[in-house]
Coordinates of C-alpha atoms in Angstrom, one line a residue:
M1 CA -7.2 17.8 -4.7
F2 CA -3.6 18.1 -6.0
N3 CA -1.5 15.0 -6.8
T4 CA 2.1 14.6 -8.0
I5 CA 3.0 11.9 -10.5
C6 CA 6.5 11.0 -11.7
L7 CA 6.4 9.5 -15.2
C8 CA 9.0 6.8 -15.8
C9 CA 9.9 6.5 -19.5
I10 CA 11.9 3.2 -20.0
K11 CA 12.3 3.1 -23.8
H12 CA 11.7 -0.2 -25.5
L13 CA 10.9 -1.9 -22.2
S14 CA 7.6 -0.6 -21.0
S15 CA 5.1 2.1 -21.6
N16 CA 5.6 5.6 -20.5
C17 CA 2.1 6.2 -19.3
A18 CA 0.7 7.1 -15.9
F19 CA -2.9 6.3 -15.0
F20 CA -5.4 8.7 -13.3
L21 CA -8.6 7.2 -12.0
V22 CA -11.0 10.1 -12.7
L23 CA -13.8 9.0 -10.4
R24 CA -11.7 8.8 -7.3
S25 CA -11.1 12.5 -7.1
A26 CA -14.6 13.6 -8.1
P27 CA -17.0 15.4 -5.9
P28 CA -19.9 13.1 -5.0
T29 CA -22.5 14.6 -7.4
S30 CA -20.2 14.7 -10.4
K31 CA -21.7 13.6 -13.7
F32 CA -19.3 15.0 -16.2
F33 CA -15.6 16.0 -16.5
S34 CA -13.3 17.8 -18.9
V35 CA -9.5 17.6 -19.2
K36 CA -6.9 20.3 -20.0
G37 CA -3.1 19.9 -20.0
T38 CA 0.0 21.9 -20.7
A39 CA 1.4 21.7 -24.2
N40 CA 4.0 19.0 -23.4
V41 CA 1.5 16.5 -22.0
Q42 CA -0.3 13.9 -24.1
Y43 CA -3.3 12.1 -22.7
S44 CA -6.1 9.8 -23.8
I45 CA -9.4 8.9 -22.2
S46 CA -10.6 5.4 -21.7
P47 CA -13.2 4.4 -22.6
T48 CA -13.0 6.7 -25.6
P49 CA -15.7 9.4 -25.5
R50 CA -18.0 10.0 -28.4
D51 CA -16.9 13.6 -28.6
T52 CA -13.1 13.1 -29.2
S53 CA -12.3 16.8 -29.0
H54 CA -12.4 16.6 -25.1
L55 CA -13.4 20.2 -25.0
S56 CA -17.0 19.6 -24.0
P57 CA -17.8 17.8 -20.7
I58 CA -17.5 14.0 -20.9
P59 CA -19.9 11.6 -19.1
L60 CA -18.2 10.4 -15.9
T61 CA -18.3 6.6 -15.3
E62 CA -16.7 4.2 -12.8
N63 CA -14.3 3.1 -15.5
S64 CA -13.1 6.6 -16.6
V65 CA -9.3 6.6 -16.8
L66 CA -6.8 9.1 -18.1
L67 CA -3.6 7.7 -19.7
I68 CA -1.0 10.4 -19.3
S69 CA 2.3 10.5 -21.2
R70 CA 5.1 12.8 -22.3
D71 CA 7.5 12.3 -25.3
H72 CA 10.6 13.8 -23.6
A73 CA 12.1 14.1 -20.2
S74 CA 11.5 17.0 -17.8
Q75 CA 14.1 19.7 -17.2
H76 CA 12.6 20.7 -13.9
E77 CA 10.4 19.1 -11.2
N78 CA 6.7 19.4 -11.9
D79 CA 7.3 21.3 -15.1
S80 CA 4.0 20.2 -16.6
K81 CA 0.5 19.6 -15.3
L82 CA -2.9 18.3 -16.2
S83 CA -6.2 19.4 -14.7
V84 CA -9.6 17.6 -14.5
Q85 CA -12.7 19.8 -14.0
Y86 CA -15.8 18.1 -12.7
Y87 CA -19.4 19.1 -13.4
G88 CA -22.9 18.3 -12.0
A89 CA -25.9 17.1 -13.9
N90 CA -26.6 20.6 -15.3
K91 CA -22.9 21.1 -16.3
E92 CA -22.3 23.3 -13.4
V93 CA -18.7 23.3 -12.1
L94 CA -18.2 21.3 -8.9
G95 CA -14.5 21.2 -8.5
R96 CA -11.1 20.5 -10.0
A97 CA -8.2 18.1 -9.6
V98 CA -4.7 19.0 -10.7
V99 CA -1.9 16.5 -11.4
H100 CA 1.6 17.8 -11.5
L101 CA 4.0 15.8 -13.7
T102 CA 7.7 15.1 -13.9
A103 CA 9.0 12.9 -16.7
V104 CA 12.2 10.9 -16.2
E105 CA 13.8 8.8 -19.0
L106 CA 15.5 5.6 -17.8
S107 CA 17.4 3.1 -19.8
L108 CA 19.1 0.0 -18.4
D109 CA 21.5 -1.1 -21.1
V110 CA 23.8 -4.0 -21.9
D111 CA 26.0 -5.0 -24.9
A112 CA 23.0 -6.5 -26.7
D113 CA 24.7 -6.6 -30.2
R114 CA 27.9 -8.3 -28.8
D115 CA 30.4 -5.7 -30.2
G116 CA 32.0 -4.8 -26.9
I117 CA 30.1 -1.5 -26.6
V118 CA 27.1 -0.9 -24.3
E119 CA 24.8 0.9 -26.8
K120 CA 21.8 3.0 -25.7
N121 CA 18.3 1.6 -25.9
N122 CA 18.9 -1.4 -28.1
P123 CA 15.3 -2.7 -28.7
K124 CA 16.6 -6.3 -28.6
K125 CA 18.3 -6.1 -25.2
G126 CA 15.5 -8.1 -23.6
S127 CA 15.8 -11.2 -25.8
W128 CA 18.3 -13.7 -27.3
K129 CA 19.1 -14.9 -30.8
W130 CA 21.8 -17.3 -31.9
G131 CA 24.1 -16.7 -34.9
P132 CA 26.5 -14.1 -36.3
N133 CA 23.6 -11.6 -36.7
G134 CA 22.0 -12.5 -33.4
H135 CA 21.6 -10.5 -30.3
G136 CA 21.5 -10.8 -26.5
A137 CA 24.2 -9.9 -23.9
I138 CA 26.7 -12.5 -22.8
L139 CA 27.7 -13.0 -19.2
L140 CA 30.9 -14.8 -18.0
V141 CA 30.9 -17.1 -15.0
N142 CA 33.5 -15.7 -12.7
C143 CA 35.1 -19.0 -12.0
D144 CA 38.8 -18.0 -12.0
S145 CA 40.8 -16.7 -9.1
E146 CA 42.5 -13.3 -8.7
K147 CA 44.2 -14.6 -5.5
T148 CA 47.8 -15.8 -5.5
Y149 CA 47.4 -17.8 -2.3
K150 CA 44.6 -19.7 -0.6
K151 CA 42.9 -19.8 -4.0
T152 CA 39.2 -20.0 -4.3
P153 CA 37.0 -19.1 -7.3
D154 CA 36.2 -15.4 -7.3
S155 CA 32.5 -16.3 -7.5
E156 CA 32.7 -17.5 -3.9
D157 CA 33.6 -14.0 -2.7
K158 CA 30.8 -11.5 -2.0
S159 CA 33.2 -8.6 -2.7
I160 CA 35.6 -7.6 -5.4
Y161 CA 39.1 -8.8 -4.4
K162 CA 41.0 -6.8 -7.0
V163 CA 39.9 -4.2 -9.5
S164 CA 41.3 -6.5 -12.2
D165 CA 38.4 -8.9 -11.3
L166 CA 36.1 -6.5 -13.2
K167 CA 37.3 -7.8 -16.6
D168 CA 35.6 -11.1 -15.7
M169 CA 32.2 -9.3 -15.4
S170 CA 29.8 -7.8 -17.9
V171 CA 29.1 -4.0 -17.9
M172 CA 25.6 -2.8 -17.5
V173 CA 24.8 0.9 -17.8
L174 CA 21.9 2.9 -16.2
R175 CA 21.3 6.0 -18.3
T176 CA 19.0 8.7 -16.9
K177 CA 17.7 11.9 -18.2
G178 CA 15.5 14.3 -16.2
P179 CA 15.5 17.2 -13.7
G180 CA 18.3 18.0 -11.4
K181 CA 16.6 16.0 -8.6
L182 CA 13.5 13.8 -8.3
P183 CA 10.3 15.1 -6.7
E184 CA 10.1 14.5 -2.9
G185 CA 9.5 10.9 -2.0
Y186 CA 10.6 9.3 -5.3
K187 CA 13.6 7.1 -5.8
L188 CA 15.3 4.8 -8.2
T189 CA 15.4 1.1 -7.3
M190 CA 17.1 -1.8 -9.1
H191 CA 15.8 -5.3 -8.4
I192 CA 16.0 -8.9 -9.5
S193 CA 13.9 -12.0 -8.7
Q194 CA 14.9 -14.5 -6.0
G195 CA 15.5 -17.2 -8.6
D196 CA 17.8 -15.1 -10.8
A197 CA 19.7 -13.8 -7.8
E198 CA 21.1 -17.2 -7.1
S199 CA 23.0 -17.0 -10.4
V200 CA 24.4 -13.5 -10.4
R201 CA 25.7 -10.6 -8.4
V202 CA 25.8 -6.9 -9.3
F203 CA 28.4 -4.3 -8.2
R204 CA 28.2 -0.6 -8.8
N205 CA 31.0 1.7 -9.9
R206 CA 31.0 4.7 -7.6
S207 CA 33.5 6.5 -9.8
T208 CA 30.6 7.5 -12.2
E209 CA 29.3 9.7 -9.4
V210 CA 32.4 11.9 -9.1
S211 CA 34.2 14.2 -11.4
N212 CA 36.5 12.9 -14.2
S213 CA 39.6 14.3 -12.4
A214 CA 39.0 12.1 -9.4
Q215 CA 37.9 9.1 -11.5
K216 CA 41.4 7.5 -11.9
L217 CA 42.1 7.7 -8.2
Y218 CA 38.7 6.1 -7.4
N219 CA 39.3 3.2 -9.7
L220 CA 42.3 2.1 -7.7
F221 CA 40.2 1.1 -4.7
V222 CA 38.0 -2.0 -4.7
K223 CA 35.8 -0.4 -1.9
D224 CA 34.5 1.8 -4.6
Y225 CA 32.7 -1.1 -6.2
P226 CA 30.0 -1.9 -3.6
L227 CA 27.7 -4.9 -3.9
V228 CA 24.2 -3.8 -5.1
L229 CA 22.2 -7.0 -5.8
S230 CA 22.7 -10.6 -4.6
S231 CA 20.7 -13.5 -3.2
D232 CA 20.6 -11.6 0.1
V233 CA 19.6 -8.2 -1.4
L234 CA 17.0 -8.4 -4.1
S235 CA 16.3 -4.7 -4.3
K236 CA 18.5 -1.7 -3.7
E237 CA 18.1 2.0 -4.1
V238 CA 20.6 3.5 -6.5
P239 CA 21.6 7.2 -6.8
Y240 CA 19.8 9.5 -9.2
L241 CA 22.5 11.8 -10.6
G242 CA 20.2 14.3 -12.3
G243 CA 20.3 15.8 -15.8
V244 CA 21.8 13.5 -18.4
A245 CA 23.9 10.9 -16.6
E246 CA 25.3 7.4 -16.8
M247 CA 26.1 4.9 -14.1
N248 CA 28.1 1.7 -14.6
F249 CA 27.3 -1.6 -13.0
Y250 CA 29.3 -4.9 -13.2
V251 CA 27.4 -8.1 -13.5
E252 CA 29.1 -11.3 -12.1
G253 CA 28.0 -14.7 -13.2
L254 CA 27.9 -17.4 -10.5
R255 CA 26.4 -20.4 -12.3
F256 CA 26.8 -22.1 -15.6
P257 CA 23.7 -22.9 -17.7
D258 CA 21.9 -25.9 -16.4
K259 CA 18.5 -27.5 -16.7
D260 CA 17.0 -25.0 -14.2
F261 CA 18.8 -21.9 -15.4
N262 CA 18.9 -20.5 -18.9
G263 CA 19.0 -16.7 -18.5
L264 CA 18.0 -13.8 -16.3
R265 CA 16.5 -10.3 -16.4
Y266 CA 17.2 -7.1 -14.4
S267 CA 15.0 -4.1 -14.1
V268 CA 15.1 -0.6 -12.6
T269 CA 12.0 1.3 -11.5
L270 CA 11.1 4.8 -10.4
T271 CA 8.8 4.6 -7.3
S272 CA 7.3 6.8 -4.7
D273 CA 7.1 4.0 -2.1
N274 CA 4.0 5.5 -0.4
Y275 CA 6.2 8.4 0.8
Q276 CA 3.7 10.4 2.8
F277 CA 2.2 7.3 4.3
L278 CA 5.6 5.9 5.3
K279 CA 6.7 9.3 6.7
G280 CA 3.7 9.4 9.0
M281 CA 4.1 5.8 10.0
R282 CA 7.8 6.3 10.9
N283 CA 6.9 9.3 13.1
L284 CA 4.2 7.3 14.8
V285 CA 6.3 4.2 15.5
A286 CA 9.3 6.2 16.6
K287 CA 7.0 8.2 19.0
S288 CA 5.7 4.9 20.4
G289 CA 9.1 3.3 20.9
Y290 CA 8.4 0.3 18.6
K291 CA 10.2 -1.2 15.6
L292 CA 8.9 -0.6 12.1
N293 CA 9.5 -3.2 9.4
I294 CA 8.8 -2.1 5.8
C295 CA 7.7 -4.6 3.2
H296 CA 9.2 -3.2 0.1
E297 CA 7.9 -3.4 -3.5
Y298 CA 10.2 -6.1 -4.6
V299 CA 8.6 -8.3 -1.9
N300 CA 5.0 -7.2 -2.1
R301 CA 4.9 -6.8 -5.9
G302 CA 2.5 -4.0 -5.7
D303 CA 0.1 -5.6 -3.1
R304 CA 0.1 -3.0 -0.3
W305 CA -2.7 -4.6 1.8
M306 CA -0.7 -6.1 4.6
Q307 CA -3.7 -6.2 7.0
D308 CA -5.7 -8.2 4.5
E309 CA -3.1 -10.9 3.9
L310 CA -2.5 -12.1 7.4
E311 CA -3.3 -12.0 11.1
F312 CA -0.9 -12.5 13.9
G313 CA -1.6 -14.9 16.8
Y314 CA 0.3 -17.2 19.1
I315 CA 0.2 -20.7 20.5
D316 CA 0.9 -21.3 24.2
S317 CA 1.7 -24.2 26.5
P318 CA 3.1 -24.6 30.0
H319 CA 6.6 -25.1 28.6
H320 CA 6.7 -23.0 25.5
R321 CA 5.0 -20.1 23.6
F322 CA 5.7 -18.6 20.1
P323 CA 3.9 -16.4 17.6
V324 CA 1.9 -17.8 14.6
V325 CA 0.8 -16.1 11.4
L326 CA -2.6 -17.0 10.1
D327 CA -2.5 -16.7 6.3
S328 CA -5.8 -15.6 4.6
P329 CA -7.1 -17.3 1.5
R330 CA -7.2 -14.0 -0.5
D331 CA -3.8 -14.9 -2.1
G332 CA -2.9 -11.6 -3.8
E333 CA 0.7 -10.7 -4.7
L334 CA 1.5 -11.1 -1.0
A335 CA 0.4 -14.7 -1.0
N336 CA 3.8 -16.1 -0.3
F337 CA 4.9 -13.5 2.2
P338 CA 3.7 -15.2 5.4
Y339 CA 5.3 -18.5 4.4
D340 CA 8.5 -17.1 2.9
E341 CA 9.2 -14.2 5.2
L342 CA 7.7 -15.1 8.6
L343 CA 7.7 -18.9 9.0
G344 CA 10.9 -19.8 10.8
P345 CA 12.3 -21.0 14.2
D346 CA 9.8 -20.2 16.9
F347 CA 7.5 -18.5 14.4
G348 CA 4.6 -20.7 13.2
Y349 CA 2.4 -20.7 10.2
V350 CA -1.2 -21.8 9.5
T351 CA -3.7 -21.3 6.7
R352 CA -7.0 -22.7 5.5
V353 CA -7.6 -23.2 1.8
A354 CA -11.1 -22.7 0.3
L355 CA -11.0 -25.5 -2.2
D356 CA -14.7 -25.6 -3.1
E357 CA -15.8 -22.1 -2.1
H358 CA -15.7 -18.7 -3.7
V359 CA -13.1 -16.4 -2.0
S360 CA -14.4 -12.9 -1.7
S361 CA -13.2 -9.6 -0.2
L362 CA -14.7 -10.7 3.1
D363 CA -12.0 -13.4 3.4
S364 CA -9.4 -10.7 3.8
F365 CA -8.3 -10.2 7.3
G366 CA -9.3 -6.5 7.6
N367 CA -12.5 -8.5 8.2
L368 CA -11.0 -10.3 11.2
E369 CA -10.6 -8.5 14.5
V370 CA -10.4 -9.3 18.2
S371 CA -12.0 -7.4 21.1
P372 CA -10.3 -6.7 24.3
P373 CA -11.1 -9.0 27.3
V374 CA -14.8 -8.7 28.3
T375 CA -17.3 -10.1 30.7
V376 CA -20.8 -10.6 29.3
N377 CA -23.7 -11.6 31.6
G378 CA -21.2 -13.1 34.1
K379 CA -19.3 -15.1 31.4
K380 CA -15.7 -14.1 31.1
Y381 CA -13.8 -13.8 27.9
P382 CA -10.2 -13.1 29.2
L383 CA -8.8 -13.4 25.7
G384 CA -11.4 -11.3 24.0
R385 CA -13.8 -12.3 21.2
I386 CA -13.1 -12.7 17.5
I387 CA -15.1 -10.4 15.3
I388 CA -15.8 -11.1 11.6
G389 CA -18.1 -9.6 9.0
V390 CA -20.7 -11.6 6.9
A391 CA -23.9 -11.1 4.9
F392 CA -27.0 -10.0 6.7
P393 CA -28.4 -13.0 8.6
T394 CA -31.7 -13.3 6.6
A395 CA -30.2 -12.5 3.2
T396 CA -30.7 -15.0 0.5
K397 CA -27.6 -13.8 -1.4
G398 CA -24.5 -11.8 -0.6
R399 CA -20.9 -12.3 0.3
N400 CA -19.7 -14.3 3.3
M401 CA -16.4 -15.3 4.8
T402 CA -15.7 -18.8 3.5
K403 CA -16.9 -21.6 5.7
V404 CA -13.5 -23.2 6.0
V405 CA -12.1 -20.1 7.7
Q406 CA -15.2 -19.6 9.9
D407 CA -15.1 -23.2 11.0
F408 CA -11.5 -22.9 11.9
L409 CA -12.2 -19.7 14.0
W410 CA -15.1 -21.2 15.8
A411 CA -13.1 -24.4 16.6
Q412 CA -10.6 -22.4 18.6
K413 CA -13.3 -22.1 21.3
V414 CA -11.5 -19.6 23.7
Q415 CA -12.4 -16.5 21.7
E416 CA -16.0 -17.2 20.7
P417 CA -16.6 -15.3 17.4
I418 CA -19.1 -12.6 16.8
A419 CA -20.5 -12.2 13.3
L420 CA -21.3 -8.7 12.2
F421 CA -23.1 -7.5 9.1
S422 CA -20.4 -6.0 6.8
D423 CA -21.7 -6.9 3.3
W424 CA -23.2 -3.4 3.0
L425 CA -19.7 -2.1 2.4
L426 CA -18.0 -2.3 -1.0
V427 CA -14.9 -3.8 0.5
G428 CA -16.9 -5.5 3.2
H429 CA -14.5 -5.3 6.2
V430 CA -15.4 -4.7 9.8
D431 CA -12.3 -2.5 10.3
E432 CA -14.1 0.1 8.0
F433 CA -16.6 1.0 10.7
M434 CA -15.2 -0.1 14.1
T435 CA -12.1 -0.4 16.2
F436 CA -11.1 -0.4 19.9
V437 CA -8.8 2.0 21.8
P438 CA -7.5 1.7 25.4
A439 CA -9.2 3.8 28.2
P440 CA -8.3 4.5 31.8
D441 CA -11.8 3.8 33.2
R442 CA -14.9 1.6 32.9
K443 CA -14.0 -1.6 31.0
G444 CA -10.5 -0.5 30.1
F445 CA -11.4 0.4 26.5
R446 CA -13.8 2.2 24.2
L447 CA -15.4 0.9 21.1
L448 CA -15.1 3.5 18.3
L449 CA -17.8 3.4 15.6
S450 CA -18.1 5.4 12.3
S451 CA -21.2 7.6 12.5
P452 CA -22.7 9.6 9.7
D453 CA -25.1 11.1 12.2
A454 CA -22.1 12.4 14.2
G455 CA -20.7 13.7 10.9
Y456 CA -23.8 15.6 10.0
K457 CA -24.2 17.0 13.5
L458 CA -20.7 18.4 13.4
F459 CA -21.1 19.9 9.9
R460 CA -24.5 21.5 10.7
G461 CA -23.0 23.0 13.8
L462 CA -20.2 24.5 11.8
Q463 CA -22.7 25.8 9.2
S464 CA -24.8 27.4 11.9
S465 CA -21.6 29.1 13.2
G466 CA -21.1 30.8 9.9
H467 CA -18.6 28.3 8.3
G468 CA -20.8 26.9 5.5
Q469 CA -18.2 28.0 2.9
A470 CA -15.4 26.0 4.6
T471 CA -14.1 23.4 2.1
L472 CA -13.2 19.7 2.2
F473 CA -10.5 18.1 0.0
D474 CA -8.4 21.2 -0.4
E475 CA -11.2 23.4 -1.8
Q476 CA -13.1 20.9 -3.8
I477 CA -16.5 21.1 -2.1
T478 CA -18.1 23.3 0.6
L479 CA -20.0 22.3 3.8
D480 CA -23.1 24.1 2.4
E481 CA -22.9 21.9 -0.8
I482 CA -22.6 18.7 1.3
L483 CA -25.5 19.6 3.6
K484 CA -27.9 20.4 0.7
D485 CA -27.1 17.2 -1.1
E486 CA -30.3 15.1 -0.4
K487 CA -29.0 12.0 -2.2
L488 CA -25.9 11.9 0.0
Q489 CA -28.0 12.4 3.1
A490 CA -30.3 9.5 2.1
E491 CA -27.3 7.3 1.4
N492 CA -25.8 8.1 4.9
N493 CA -29.2 7.4 6.5
Y494 CA -28.9 3.9 5.1
V495 CA -25.3 3.5 6.2
Q496 CA -26.3 4.7 9.7
S497 CA -29.0 2.0 9.9
C498 CA -26.4 -0.7 9.0
I499 CA -24.0 0.6 11.7
D500 CA -26.8 0.8 14.3
W501 CA -27.6 -2.9 13.6
N502 CA -24.0 -3.8 14.4
R503 CA -23.9 -1.5 17.3
D504 CA -26.8 -3.4 19.0
V505 CA -25.0 -6.7 18.3
L506 CA -21.7 -5.5 19.8
K507 CA -23.5 -4.1 22.9
R508 CA -25.2 -7.4 23.4
E509 CA -22.2 -9.7 22.7
L510 CA -19.6 -7.6 24.4
G511 CA -21.7 -6.5 27.3
L512 CA -21.3 -2.8 26.5
D513 CA -23.3 0.3 27.5
D514 CA -23.7 3.5 25.4
E515 CA -21.0 5.1 27.6
D516 CA -18.5 2.5 26.3
I517 CA -19.0 3.6 22.7
I518 CA -17.7 6.8 20.9
D519 CA -19.2 7.8 17.6
L520 CA -16.8 9.3 15.1
P521 CA -17.9 11.8 12.5
I522 CA -17.5 9.9 9.2
L523 CA -19.7 10.1 6.1
F524 CA -20.0 7.5 3.4
K525 CA -21.3 7.3 -0.2
L526 CA -22.9 4.5 -2.2
V527 CA -21.3 3.2 -5.4
E528 CA -22.6 0.6 -7.8
D529 CA -21.1 -2.9 -7.5
E530 CA -22.4 -5.7 -9.7
K531 CA -25.9 -4.1 -9.9
E532 CA -26.0 -3.5 -6.2
Y533 CA -25.1 -0.4 -4.2
R534 CA -22.5 -0.6 -1.5
A535 CA -20.8 2.0 0.7
V536 CA -17.3 3.5 0.7
A537 CA -15.9 6.3 2.9
Y538 CA -16.7 9.7 1.6
Y539 CA -13.4 11.1 3.0
P540 CA -10.5 9.2 4.7
D541 CA -12.1 6.9 7.2
M542 CA -10.7 7.9 10.6
V543 CA -11.9 4.7 12.4
N544 CA -9.5 2.6 10.2
M545 CA -6.6 3.5 12.4
I546 CA -3.6 1.8 13.9
V547 CA -3.4 1.6 17.7
L548 CA 0.0 1.6 19.3
G549 CA -0.6 1.9 23.1
K550 CA -1.7 5.4 23.7
N551 CA -0.7 6.6 20.2
L552 CA -3.2 6.5 17.4
G553 CA -2.2 6.6 13.7
I554 CA -5.3 8.0 12.1
P555 CA -6.1 8.6 8.4
K556 CA -5.8 12.4 7.7
P557 CA -9.4 13.3 6.8
F558 CA -8.9 16.5 4.8
G559 CA -12.0 18.0 6.4
P560 CA -13.3 21.6 6.4
K561 CA -10.8 24.1 7.8
V562 CA -12.1 26.4 10.5
N563 CA -9.7 29.0 11.8
G564 CA -6.8 27.3 10.0
R565 CA -7.4 23.8 11.5
C566 CA -9.2 20.8 10.1
A567 CA -12.5 20.5 12.0
L568 CA -12.5 16.7 11.7
E569 CA -9.0 16.5 13.2
A570 CA -10.0 18.8 16.0
E571 CA -13.1 16.8 16.8
M572 CA -11.1 13.6 16.8
C573 CA -8.5 15.0 19.1
S574 CA -11.1 16.3 21.4
L575 CA -12.8 12.8 21.7
M576 CA -9.5 11.0 22.2
Q577 CA -7.6 13.3 24.5
G578 CA -10.2 12.7 27.2
L579 CA -8.9 9.1 27.2
G580 CA -5.3 10.2 27.4
L581 CA -4.7 9.2 23.8
N582 CA -2.4 11.0 21.3
C583 CA -3.5 11.5 17.6
T584 CA -1.1 11.4 14.7
F585 CA -2.8 12.0 11.4
I586 CA -1.3 10.1 8.5
D587 CA -1.7 11.2 4.9
D588 CA -2.9 8.1 3.1
Y589 CA -5.1 9.8 0.6
S590 CA -3.3 8.9 -2.6
S591 CA -1.6 5.7 -1.4
Y592 CA -4.6 4.0 0.2
H593 CA -7.9 6.0 0.4
Q594 CA -8.2 6.4 -3.3
L595 CA -7.7 2.6 -3.6
L596 CA -10.6 2.0 -1.0
G597 CA -8.4 1.4 2.0
E598 CA -6.8 3.4 4.8
V599 CA -4.0 3.2 7.4
H600 CA -5.1 0.0 9.1
C601 CA -5.5 -1.8 5.8
G602 CA -1.8 -1.0 4.9
S603 CA -0.2 -2.1 8.1
N604 CA -0.1 -4.9 10.7
V605 CA 1.0 -5.2 14.3
R606 CA 2.4 -8.1 16.2
R607 CA 1.2 -7.6 19.8
E608 CA 2.3 -9.1 23.1
P609 CA 0.3 -12.2 24.1
F610 CA -2.3 -12.2 26.8
E611 CA -1.0 -13.1 30.3
F612 CA -4.0 -15.3 30.8
K613 CA -3.4 -19.0 30.0
W614 CA -6.1 -20.3 27.7
W615 CA -6.3 -23.8 29.4
N616 CA -7.5 -22.1 32.6
L617 CA -10.6 -20.9 30.9
E618 CA -13.8 -22.4 32.4
M619 CA -16.0 -23.5 29.6

């Protein structure tokens, strides 16, 4: 498996290390690993191995992490690399992962020593000290007026009225050093917190992006100082100029110091923004004719699990109807998103707080789904049924969705919940082994279930057809190796028994026949979790998809290639095309799969309400 990493070296502000989780790219039977990098790459291994030479194979653990760094910027994209070789119990080679590296030096500078010059990389630019030998940049409040009529303070204008207004602002310089262009999918982003944005604005000088001969002409026009950051725009992509470059910004003060404001901080980051994932999602949504809203990093603060944070619903009456967001108690970095970004006119908000209960992964809303409308033994559920995951019914211990959330769901009455067994999964969400897709016949839908049995059936068929040497994960492991792995087979037998138990519950509670269910070829593996073993997907979990009408956004499985085509993708298309459904495979391997999630986990959909009126339900 090949990954690309862009190292961001911000001197004196943060570390210049990238992290590589060794286990996530390892073939399933790996017990040891070794590391080798080009001369300009430094790395360390955590936890530190006993043999510090790193030349002999190192025991592989769940906590094995590589900290990768470089001491100077790259001249070209991907001009260095680091490889990790994996070994089995007898030190036999099982596979290799290669990380391509690009190092970019970034420095966001101000006049930290108060001499009128914006020096490079002053180590004290992030702090303040009083006195003649003190440090810390000074910002003027732009409270004068460049206008000669209808005067108002310049701070009330969201644009620069005259170029002379720049002298009332403080200069901030972004200095960059690196290759001529960034690797595909990476970008520079400047951002500020919501609280600080109420006190300042930032403008950019476009003249630093053109030749010196044109610079004087550019400086005459105020349009060449566009607004970058404000209370309305907390994050903005800024150009990467390539090579050794500088870009000037002008910071405008809007407020004097007061009891609730005594300083501010800016930052600039180099991000990939889930490029491959977003590229696939954009294609899928455009094909489906819907609107895509992206929750950027300055809002999600690194919490990419949009499905887990919230669920969309609606409230309805004879005179009015509007959408409502149900906020989960998981409260990661997206905790404030439903309230801050969604609550508004004709958009409601509700949550339940688990005050006296332990909140587990099962309280995330990848563990809360709804079936299509069904009729079960003559009883109609025109609004479908809620589906949640819990511990096994007779278990004396295990994880459960909190009682306060379950009580709320049961109290809604019109979508009587079904409790499935999901605690066998490491993450523990029902969307890891089931979903629904529309169908033109029978009940109007099909239930899709992950099936290790279907996976082994497909792989054995390929092996018997002479494709045993076909490889998964871009040549990491062959079909023959997977099929002779008895431990992996035993683990998948256990997983299949868990899914079969849920299959029987869903057939009974949704009134389904075997013809209403499609088994998808998906394998799992067991990993240790607090002295228990729970399952994770062996390759990207195709059932964890997003359904947009007849278009399906499916995790790209990186299965064995037969005649140039992924056999897992081919099987999936064959199963879905019979229902008139279109498959789009989205590469979420690095952005989600390696973090124990997939396409559905990183997205959310607000759907049209049911036409049926809930008060007409006969209870």
